[in-house]
Amino acid sequence: MNILILGSGGREHTIAWKIAQSNKCKNLFVAPGNSGTAIVATNIPIGVTNFKAIKEVVLNNNITMVVVGPEDPLVLGIHDFFLEDEALKNVAVIGPQKAAAELEGSKEFAKEFLFRHNIPTAAYQSFNANSVEDGYAFLETLKPPYVLKADGLAAGKGVVILEDIDEAKAELKAMLVDAKFGIASTKVVIEEFLDGIELSCFVLTDGVNYKILPTAKDYKRIGEGDTGLNTGGMGAISPVPFADDIFMSKINERIVIPTINGLQKDNLPYKGFVFIGLIKVGNEPFVIEYNVRLGDPETEVVLPRLKNDLVEVFEAVANQTLDKIGIEIDERSAATVMLVSGGYPEAYEKGKVISGIESIKGSIAFHAGAQLKDDKVVTSGGRVMAITSFGNTYQEAIKKSYQNIERLHFDKINYRKDIGFDL
Ligand code: AMP
Ligand code: GLY
């Protein structure tokens, strides 16, 4: 069959790399893609939210499966757009429908879902511009640090954690009254701070059945020792060493099963990945957030460990026969280190030539913000390339990635040298 992947990051290169290994895939397209997806697929230069253009591409190329990488098209309802169109309704779309994508599109919606289904999460209240004073009063009832979350999508920047109550009040006002995050902060969720270590659990569901995929831990801060500004993610490890069988069964029973059942009870149609952001407090798992897609760079360590034919698995998602599939996972650890442009996550330069990719041995280079220009691979974003390796231990995997990074170069290259430091 012919398959289209939407997106242009390291996540999408990894999905394309995995799908390209399937005998079931005849022609693979990625829109818009990057220099990495160009190795294994045909790039099509259209945006991921340009539904009209996507429709044309699908019809012109006899595409029968669309895999949605990022959240934006899902929250805007791409799956519903396909179902409502006579010519597209039989195309399999991997990604939830709009109503379910609100789990990522609205923090308040996600919190209401979690409470309705008794899934462990931080206590919270939500506020709007008319209830700022109530928000101040709620902050007074909490202990520092204070967690404020813009309700809507804010490109990963909408969560602010502050130690000082006056700063927290000023932030609340900036979000609600001064529209700091535009319409994304029309509502703000304030929640109790949970102190623990984070991990992510990935679940694939056909709406009824589900499979738990490998866990992963990502490193969000730009600086070593988890310091400095938040980024999209600077590296990841899978599996998470502290997520042992007992902890995983708590996650399954208290979080995954009630989530999948909750989707059905609430009539939220879901065929796709559920990315559950968790925090381990003592020995208990709590949900920090839902995302309705795979994580980036978590995908770069999760999918390489999946032994199954990914197209076969996606077909089972589309046909609601995921219960018939046995998921096989590589026992080895995988680690990825993200190479970023100097300056990121603030201002950075683009167009730097990346050299040494062909000399990588024993690791995989998943391209992210990288594009082809005159036959050269050049930087085109903040996060440029994720170097993934396997090892019998995560330490071994990380070491291999760092060895290969020595062979790579671009002007103002930056990366964290301490991925896995806290494990
Ligand atoms: P989110 O966008 O919801 O993933 O939040 C971004 C980051 O903020 C998370 O990865 C956590 O590190 C942190 N965070 C969010 N909510 C909480 C909370 N209730 N307690 C502690 N940290 C939190
Ligand atoms: N790495 C975090 C995310 O994809 O949201």
XYZ file of N, CA, C and O and ligand atoms in Angstrom, residues 11 71 104 156 200 202 217-220 231-236 275 289 291 293-299 383, ligand 2:
113
model
N 10.956 12.498 15.034
C 9.877 11.511 15.216
C 9.430 10.965 13.859
O 9.321 9.752 13.668
N 0.720 17.037 16.901
C -0.623 17.200 17.477
C -1.511 18.173 16.709
O -2.741 18.012 16.704
N -5.026 16.517 24.586
C -3.813 17.333 24.499
C -4.154 18.797 24.236
O -3.458 19.691 24.693
N 4.507 23.861 23.592
C 5.325 23.317 24.676
C 5.810 24.348 25.690
O 6.597 24.028 26.570
N 7.698 8.552 30.574
C 6.570 8.555 29.640
C 6.211 7.132 29.275
O 7.081 6.287 29.097
N 3.924 4.904 26.558
C 3.288 5.015 25.248
C 2.336 3.851 25.047
O 2.708 2.695 25.254
N 12.247 7.938 28.873
C 12.442 9.133 29.691
C 13.120 10.150 28.805
O 14.091 9.822 28.137
N 12.589 11.364 28.772
C 13.283 12.370 27.974
C 13.894 13.427 28.876
O 13.590 13.506 30.063
N 14.797 14.183 28.322
C 15.542 15.218 29.047
C 15.176 16.553 28.423
O 15.613 16.867 27.324
N 14.307 17.311 29.129
C 13.680 18.485 28.520
C 14.515 19.748 28.598
O 14.405 20.605 27.737
N 13.174 22.663 26.506
C 13.291 22.469 25.056
C 12.239 21.447 24.648
O 11.496 20.948 25.492
N 12.226 21.074 23.385
C 11.356 19.982 22.947
C 11.842 18.637 23.477
O 11.093 17.675 23.519
N 13.097 18.572 23.874
C 13.673 17.309 24.362
C 15.089 17.160 23.826
O 15.328 17.330 22.638
N 16.033 16.888 24.707
C 17.466 16.872 24.361
C 18.043 15.466 24.286
O 19.218 15.285 23.970
N 17.228 14.476 24.603
C 17.717 13.105 24.575
C 16.690 12.213 25.232
O 15.764 12.711 25.884
N 16.832 10.912 25.056
C 15.876 9.988 25.671
C 16.500 8.615 25.833
O 17.465 8.266 25.132
N 0.204 9.163 24.567
C 1.493 9.414 25.226
C 1.126 9.926 26.608
O 0.543 10.989 26.744
N 0.325 14.694 32.180
C -0.347 15.172 30.967
C -0.592 14.015 30.011
O 0.062 12.970 30.099
N -0.591 13.360 25.823
C -0.390 13.856 24.466
C -1.026 12.817 23.544
O -1.076 11.637 23.883
N -0.156 11.734 20.547
C 0.805 11.426 19.481
C 2.011 10.792 20.147
O 2.061 10.694 21.367
N 2.995 10.444 19.357
C 4.255 9.984 19.931
C 5.087 11.195 20.371
O 4.868 12.311 19.892
N 6.043 10.972 21.260
C 6.918 12.053 21.708
C 8.146 12.153 20.817
O 8.516 11.213 20.127
N 8.772 13.302 20.865
C 9.999 13.524 20.127
C 10.997 14.153 21.095
O 10.714 15.242 21.597
N 12.067 13.504 21.501
C 12.776 12.385 20.868
C 12.459 10.983 21.417
O 13.203 10.054 21.116
N 11.366 10.804 22.171
C 11.081 9.464 22.698
C 10.892 8.442 21.576
O 11.299 7.287 21.695
N 10.260 8.870 20.478
C 10.041 7.960 19.343
C 11.354 7.353 18.851
O 11.396 6.193 18.440
N 16.372 21.834 16.964
C 16.790 20.453 17.186
C 17.129 19.871 15.823
O 16.286 19.829 14.920
N 9.479 15.167 24.191
C 8.244 15.659 24.631
C 7.200 15.751 23.617
O 7.299 15.211 22.526
O 6.185 16.360 23.898
